[in-house]
Coordinates of C-alpha atoms in Angstrom, one line a residue:
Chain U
X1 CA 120.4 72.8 101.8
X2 CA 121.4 76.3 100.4
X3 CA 123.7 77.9 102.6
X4 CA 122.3 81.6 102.5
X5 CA 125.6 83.6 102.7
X6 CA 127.4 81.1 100.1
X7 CA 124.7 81.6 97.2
X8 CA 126.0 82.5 94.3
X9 CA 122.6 83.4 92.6
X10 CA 120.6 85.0 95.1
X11 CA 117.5 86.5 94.3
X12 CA 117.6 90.3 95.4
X13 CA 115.1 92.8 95.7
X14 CA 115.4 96.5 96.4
X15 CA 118.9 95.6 97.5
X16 CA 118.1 92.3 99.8
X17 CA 119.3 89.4 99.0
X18 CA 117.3 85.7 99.3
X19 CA 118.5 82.1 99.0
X20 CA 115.0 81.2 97.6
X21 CA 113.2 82.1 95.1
X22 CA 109.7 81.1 96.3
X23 CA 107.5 83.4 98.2
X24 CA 104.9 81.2 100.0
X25 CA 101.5 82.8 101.3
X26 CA 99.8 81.8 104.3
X27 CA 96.3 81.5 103.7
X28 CA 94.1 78.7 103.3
X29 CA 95.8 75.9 105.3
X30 CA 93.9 73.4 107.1
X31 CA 95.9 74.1 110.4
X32 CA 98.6 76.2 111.9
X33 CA 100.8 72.9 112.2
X34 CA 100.2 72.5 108.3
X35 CA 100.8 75.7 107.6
X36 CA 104.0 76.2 109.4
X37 CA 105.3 72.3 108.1
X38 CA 104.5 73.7 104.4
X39 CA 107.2 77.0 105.1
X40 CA 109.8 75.0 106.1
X41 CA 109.5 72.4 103.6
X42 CA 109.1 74.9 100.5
X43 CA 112.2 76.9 101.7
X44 CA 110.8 80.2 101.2
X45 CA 111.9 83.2 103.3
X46 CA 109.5 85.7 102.2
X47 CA 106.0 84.6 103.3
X48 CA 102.9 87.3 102.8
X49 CA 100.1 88.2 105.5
X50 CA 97.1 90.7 105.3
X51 CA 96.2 93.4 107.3
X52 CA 92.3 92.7 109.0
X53 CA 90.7 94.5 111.7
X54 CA 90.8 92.9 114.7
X55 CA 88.0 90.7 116.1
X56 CA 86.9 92.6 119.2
X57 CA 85.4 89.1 120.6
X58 CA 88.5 88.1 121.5
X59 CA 91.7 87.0 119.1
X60 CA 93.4 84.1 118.8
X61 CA 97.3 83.3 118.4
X62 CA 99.2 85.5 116.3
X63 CA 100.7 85.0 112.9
X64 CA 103.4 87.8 113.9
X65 CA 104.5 85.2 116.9
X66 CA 104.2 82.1 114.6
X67 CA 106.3 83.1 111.7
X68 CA 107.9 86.6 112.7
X69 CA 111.1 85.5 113.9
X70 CA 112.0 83.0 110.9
X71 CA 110.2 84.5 108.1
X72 CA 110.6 87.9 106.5
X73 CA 106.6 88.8 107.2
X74 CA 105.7 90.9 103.8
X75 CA 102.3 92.4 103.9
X76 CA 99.3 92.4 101.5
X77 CA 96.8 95.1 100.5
X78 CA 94.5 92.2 99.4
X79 CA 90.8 92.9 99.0
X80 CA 91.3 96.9 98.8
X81 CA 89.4 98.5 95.6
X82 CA 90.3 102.0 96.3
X83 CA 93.4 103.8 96.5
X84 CA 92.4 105.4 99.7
X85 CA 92.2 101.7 101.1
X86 CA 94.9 99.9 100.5
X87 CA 97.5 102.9 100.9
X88 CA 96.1 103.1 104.7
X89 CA 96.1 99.4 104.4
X90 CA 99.9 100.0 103.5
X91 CA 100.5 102.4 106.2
X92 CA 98.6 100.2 108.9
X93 CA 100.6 97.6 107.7
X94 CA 103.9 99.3 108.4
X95 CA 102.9 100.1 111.4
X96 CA 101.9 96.6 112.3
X97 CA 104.8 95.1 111.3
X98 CA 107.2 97.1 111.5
X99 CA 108.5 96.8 107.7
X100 CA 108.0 99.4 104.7
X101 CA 107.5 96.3 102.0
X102 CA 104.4 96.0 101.0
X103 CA 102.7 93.7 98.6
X104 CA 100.3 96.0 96.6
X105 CA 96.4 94.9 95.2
X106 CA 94.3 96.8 94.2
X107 CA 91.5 94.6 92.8
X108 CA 89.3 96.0 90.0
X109 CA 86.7 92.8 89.8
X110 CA 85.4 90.8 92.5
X111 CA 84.4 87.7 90.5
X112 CA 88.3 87.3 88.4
X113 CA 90.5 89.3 90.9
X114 CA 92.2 91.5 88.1
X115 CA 93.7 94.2 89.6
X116 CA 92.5 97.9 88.3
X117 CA 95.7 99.1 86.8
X118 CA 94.7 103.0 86.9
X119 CA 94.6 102.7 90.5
X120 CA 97.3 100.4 90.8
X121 CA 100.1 102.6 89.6
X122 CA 98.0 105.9 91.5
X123 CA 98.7 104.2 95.3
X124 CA 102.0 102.5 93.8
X125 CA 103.2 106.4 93.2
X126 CA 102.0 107.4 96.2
X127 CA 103.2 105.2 98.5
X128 CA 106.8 104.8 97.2
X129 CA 106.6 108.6 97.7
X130 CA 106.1 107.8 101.5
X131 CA 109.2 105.5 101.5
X132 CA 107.4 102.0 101.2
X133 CA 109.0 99.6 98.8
X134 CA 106.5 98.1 96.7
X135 CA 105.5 95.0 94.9
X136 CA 102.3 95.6 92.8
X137 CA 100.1 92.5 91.5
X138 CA 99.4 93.6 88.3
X139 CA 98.5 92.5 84.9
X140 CA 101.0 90.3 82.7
X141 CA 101.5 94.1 80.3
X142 CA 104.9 95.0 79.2
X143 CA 103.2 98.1 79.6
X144 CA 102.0 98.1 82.8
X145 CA 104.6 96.7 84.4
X146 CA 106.7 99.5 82.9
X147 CA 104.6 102.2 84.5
X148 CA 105.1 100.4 87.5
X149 CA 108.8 100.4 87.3
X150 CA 108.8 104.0 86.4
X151 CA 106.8 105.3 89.6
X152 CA 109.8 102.8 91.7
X153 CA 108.5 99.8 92.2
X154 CA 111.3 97.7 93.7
X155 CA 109.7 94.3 91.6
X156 CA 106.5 93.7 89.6
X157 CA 104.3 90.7 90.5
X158 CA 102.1 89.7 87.2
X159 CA 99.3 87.3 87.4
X160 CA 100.2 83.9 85.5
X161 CA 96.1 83.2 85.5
X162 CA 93.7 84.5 87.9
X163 CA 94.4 84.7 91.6
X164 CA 93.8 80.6 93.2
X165 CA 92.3 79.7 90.0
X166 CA 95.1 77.2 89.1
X167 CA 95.2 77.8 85.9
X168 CA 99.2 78.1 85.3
X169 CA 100.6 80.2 82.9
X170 CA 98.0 81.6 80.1
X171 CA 100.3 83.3 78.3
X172 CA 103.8 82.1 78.7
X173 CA 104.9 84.1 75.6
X174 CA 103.8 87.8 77.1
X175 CA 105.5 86.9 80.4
X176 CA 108.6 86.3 78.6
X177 CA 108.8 89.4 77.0
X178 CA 107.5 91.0 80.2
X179 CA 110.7 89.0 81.6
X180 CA 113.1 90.4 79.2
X181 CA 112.1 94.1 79.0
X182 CA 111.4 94.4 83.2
X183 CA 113.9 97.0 84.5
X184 CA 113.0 95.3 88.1
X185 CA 112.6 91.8 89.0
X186 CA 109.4 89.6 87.7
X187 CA 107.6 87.5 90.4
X188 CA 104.9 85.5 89.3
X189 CA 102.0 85.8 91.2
X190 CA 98.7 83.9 90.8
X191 CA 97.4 81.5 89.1
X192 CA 100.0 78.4 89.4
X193 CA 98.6 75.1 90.1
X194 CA 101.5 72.6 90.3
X195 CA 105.1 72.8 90.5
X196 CA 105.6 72.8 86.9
X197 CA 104.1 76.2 86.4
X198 CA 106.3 77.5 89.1
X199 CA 109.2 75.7 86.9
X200 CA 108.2 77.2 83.9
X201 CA 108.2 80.6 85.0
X202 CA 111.2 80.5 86.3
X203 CA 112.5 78.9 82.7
X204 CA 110.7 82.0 81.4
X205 CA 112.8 84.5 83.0
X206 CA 111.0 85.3 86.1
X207 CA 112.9 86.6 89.1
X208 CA 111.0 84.4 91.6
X209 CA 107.6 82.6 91.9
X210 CA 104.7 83.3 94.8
X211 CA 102.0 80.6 95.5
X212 CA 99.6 80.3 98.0
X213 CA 96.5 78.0 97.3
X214 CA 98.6 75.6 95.3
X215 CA 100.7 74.7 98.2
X216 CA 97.8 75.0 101.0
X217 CA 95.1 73.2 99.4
X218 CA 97.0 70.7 97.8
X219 CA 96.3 67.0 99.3
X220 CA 99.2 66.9 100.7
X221 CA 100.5 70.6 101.2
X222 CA 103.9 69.8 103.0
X223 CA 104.7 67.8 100.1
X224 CA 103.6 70.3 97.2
X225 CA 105.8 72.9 99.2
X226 CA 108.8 71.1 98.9
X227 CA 107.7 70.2 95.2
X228 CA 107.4 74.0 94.6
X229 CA 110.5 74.8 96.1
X230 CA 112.4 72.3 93.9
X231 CA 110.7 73.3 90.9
X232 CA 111.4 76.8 91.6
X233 CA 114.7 76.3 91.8
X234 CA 115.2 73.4 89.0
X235 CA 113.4 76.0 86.2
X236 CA 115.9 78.7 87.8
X237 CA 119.0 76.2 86.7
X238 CA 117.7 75.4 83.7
X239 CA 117.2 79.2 82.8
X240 CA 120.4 80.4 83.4
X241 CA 121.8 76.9 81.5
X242 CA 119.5 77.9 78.3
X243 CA 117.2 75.9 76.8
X244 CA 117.7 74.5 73.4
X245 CA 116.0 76.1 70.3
X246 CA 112.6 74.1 69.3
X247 CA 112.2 72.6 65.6
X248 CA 109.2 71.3 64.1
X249 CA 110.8 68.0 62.6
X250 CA 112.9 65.4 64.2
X251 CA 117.0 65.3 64.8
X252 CA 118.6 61.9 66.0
X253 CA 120.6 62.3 69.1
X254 CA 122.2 59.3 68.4
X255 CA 125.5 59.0 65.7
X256 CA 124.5 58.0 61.7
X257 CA 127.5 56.4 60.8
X258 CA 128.2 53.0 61.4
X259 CA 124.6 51.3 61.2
X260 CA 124.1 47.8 60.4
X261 CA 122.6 46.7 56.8
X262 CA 124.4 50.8 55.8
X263 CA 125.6 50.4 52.1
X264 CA 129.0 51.1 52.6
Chain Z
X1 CA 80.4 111.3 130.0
X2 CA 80.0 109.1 127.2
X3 CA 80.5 108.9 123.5
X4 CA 79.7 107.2 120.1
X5 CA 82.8 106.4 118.3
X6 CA 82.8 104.0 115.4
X7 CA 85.2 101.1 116.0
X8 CA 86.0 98.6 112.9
X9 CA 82.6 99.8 111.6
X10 CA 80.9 99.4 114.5
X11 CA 79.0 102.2 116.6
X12 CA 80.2 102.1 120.1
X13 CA 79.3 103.9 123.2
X14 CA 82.3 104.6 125.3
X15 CA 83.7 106.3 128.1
X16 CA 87.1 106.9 126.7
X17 CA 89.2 109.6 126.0
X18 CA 92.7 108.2 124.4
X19 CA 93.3 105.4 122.0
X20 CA 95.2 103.7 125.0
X21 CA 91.7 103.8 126.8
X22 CA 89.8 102.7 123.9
X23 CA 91.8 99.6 123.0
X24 CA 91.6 98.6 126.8
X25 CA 88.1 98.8 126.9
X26 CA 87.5 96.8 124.0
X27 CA 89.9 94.4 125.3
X28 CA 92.9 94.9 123.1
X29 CA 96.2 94.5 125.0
X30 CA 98.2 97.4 124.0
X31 CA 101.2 95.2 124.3
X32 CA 100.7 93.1 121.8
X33 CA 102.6 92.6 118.8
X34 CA 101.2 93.4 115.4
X35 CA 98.2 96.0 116.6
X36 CA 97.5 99.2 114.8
X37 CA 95.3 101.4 114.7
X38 CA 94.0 104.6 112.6
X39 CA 92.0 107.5 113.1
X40 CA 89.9 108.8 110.9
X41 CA 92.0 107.5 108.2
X42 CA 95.3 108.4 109.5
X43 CA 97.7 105.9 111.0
X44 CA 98.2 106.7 115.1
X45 CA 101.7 105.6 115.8
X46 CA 102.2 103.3 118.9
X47 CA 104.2 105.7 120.6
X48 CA 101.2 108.0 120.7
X49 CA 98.4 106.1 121.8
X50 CA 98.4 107.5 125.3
X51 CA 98.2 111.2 124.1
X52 CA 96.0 111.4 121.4
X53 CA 92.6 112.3 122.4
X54 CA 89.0 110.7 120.7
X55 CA 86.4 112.7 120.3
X56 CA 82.4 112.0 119.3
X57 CA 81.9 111.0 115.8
X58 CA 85.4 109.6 115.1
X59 CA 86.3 106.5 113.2
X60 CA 88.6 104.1 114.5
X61 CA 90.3 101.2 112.7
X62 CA 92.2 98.3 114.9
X63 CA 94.0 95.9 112.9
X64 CA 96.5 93.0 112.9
X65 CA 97.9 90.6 110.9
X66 CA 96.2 87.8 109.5
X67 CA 97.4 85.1 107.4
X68 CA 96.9 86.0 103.7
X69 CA 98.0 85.6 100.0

């Protein structure tokens, strides 16, 4: 296990530091018991919640009680299509929670989940104004993510492939260059399916990695959080050791002097 | 007297006249962990729930935290 105060690469965002590099989301579990299993085993010490009213029928347990006291609780604006919404969604959430992070959405399409950008970078502005440090889902744009950076977003948190869908990493070559030109740190967010994605953004420069559905409706999602957690930090390693240049043709590993029926 | 005040959406008559009164008539404990509330859009700190008075027509919001993604 990583010893949190000996790590020599933590991740660190808006000056805190984390042993992990995973972000783990807490929807979609079959149980509680599941659910709280898959955090431990996937390491993570940032683990996101939303903000919903409050069923007046009675509620049940609470996630602040479950996870509160082990977990860094970092909210979502999830489902908010306004800036009106999620920045009282932001400020509920503060209040709720007692933290000023907030995971920004601001979702521009029901049916794929892409966030509306305009509006993203409108409540981003505005609420780092009011003191919240913020970490927008957005697009995989150099562009955007630029914008983002420049109104003071502590991190940006592209989509790999649409939000649940699975999908991976569509374009691993524009997250990249996202990586390389990001001022602030690049979490993936969306879209992985299986620890290799969460590998391979890590190998492509990302800061960290945030799953949800991949880990909670996996078969067995105890397992696939440990898988994620491993991969997360395995494509970490292998990033900061550097990958070796591809070629197109072939180059034995093994020595050519010396071989049997040789000439000389 | 009584009063229609909109709670998560929802048109409610109440005798209330503080937030404090109306989470406890809707059966929120005010004690609770991870409650907040707004008023008409603005964000009604914890600390003020006692004081601040409702009055016909307003819109309340009572949230928590859920899990999420």
């Amino acid at each position: 296990m990583t010893d949190k105060t000996e790590n020599a690469d933590p991740l660190i965002i808006a000056g805190h530091r984390f042993a992990s590099r995973l972000i783990v989301g807490t929807a979609r579990f079959s149980s509680r018991q599941v659910m709280l299993d898959a955090l431990v085993a996937s390491g993570a010490e940032v683990v996101t919640a939303s903000i919903r009213r409050i069923s007046l029928e009675g509620y049940s347990e609470s996630l602040v009680d479950l996870v509160g006291g082990h977990y860094r609780l970092l909210p979502n604006t999830a489902g908010c299509a306004t800036v009106k919404d999620a920045v009282l969604t932001a400020q509920l959430a503060r209040e709720s929670l007692e933290t000023d992070w907030v995971k920004l959405e601001l979702i521009g399409d029901r049916e794929t989940l892409y966030p509306d950008v305009a509006e993203l970078i409108q409540a981003a502005e505005q609420l780092v104004g009011e003191g919240f440090t913020v970490l927008p889902y957005c697009t995989d744009d150099p562009v955007v993510c630029r914008r983002l950076a420049d109104v003071g977003c502590a991190a940006v948190m592209p989509l790999g492939s649409p939000i649940g869908s699975g999908m991976g990493i569509c374009n691993p070559y524009n997250l990249e260059l996202l990586c390389e030109r990001s001022a602030v740190p690049v979490i993936l967010d969306a879209g992985v399916g299986t620890a290799s994605d969460a590998a391979l953004a890590m190998e492509l420069g990302c800061a960290a990695v945030m799953v949800n559905t991949a880990i909670a409706q996996a078969n067995d999602p105890v397992n696939m959080a440990r898988a994620m957690g491993e991969a997360v930090a395995a494509g970490r390693r292998a990033r900061l050791a550097g990958r070796i240049p591809r070629r197109a043709y072939g180059q034995p590993s093994s020595p050519q002097l010396g071989l049997i029926g040789s000439g000389s | 007297m009584s009063a229609v005040i909109r709670v998560n959406g929802e048109d409610r008559r109440l005798q209330v006249a503080t937030v404090m009164e109306l989470l406890r008539a809707e059966g929120v404990d005010p004690g609770r962990r991870g409650v907040a509330v707004a008023l008409n859009g603005a964000v009604v700190r914890r600390a003020d729930w006692s004081a601040v008075a409702l009055a016909p027509g307003d819109e309340v919001e009572i949230v928590k935290p859920f899990a999420g993604g």
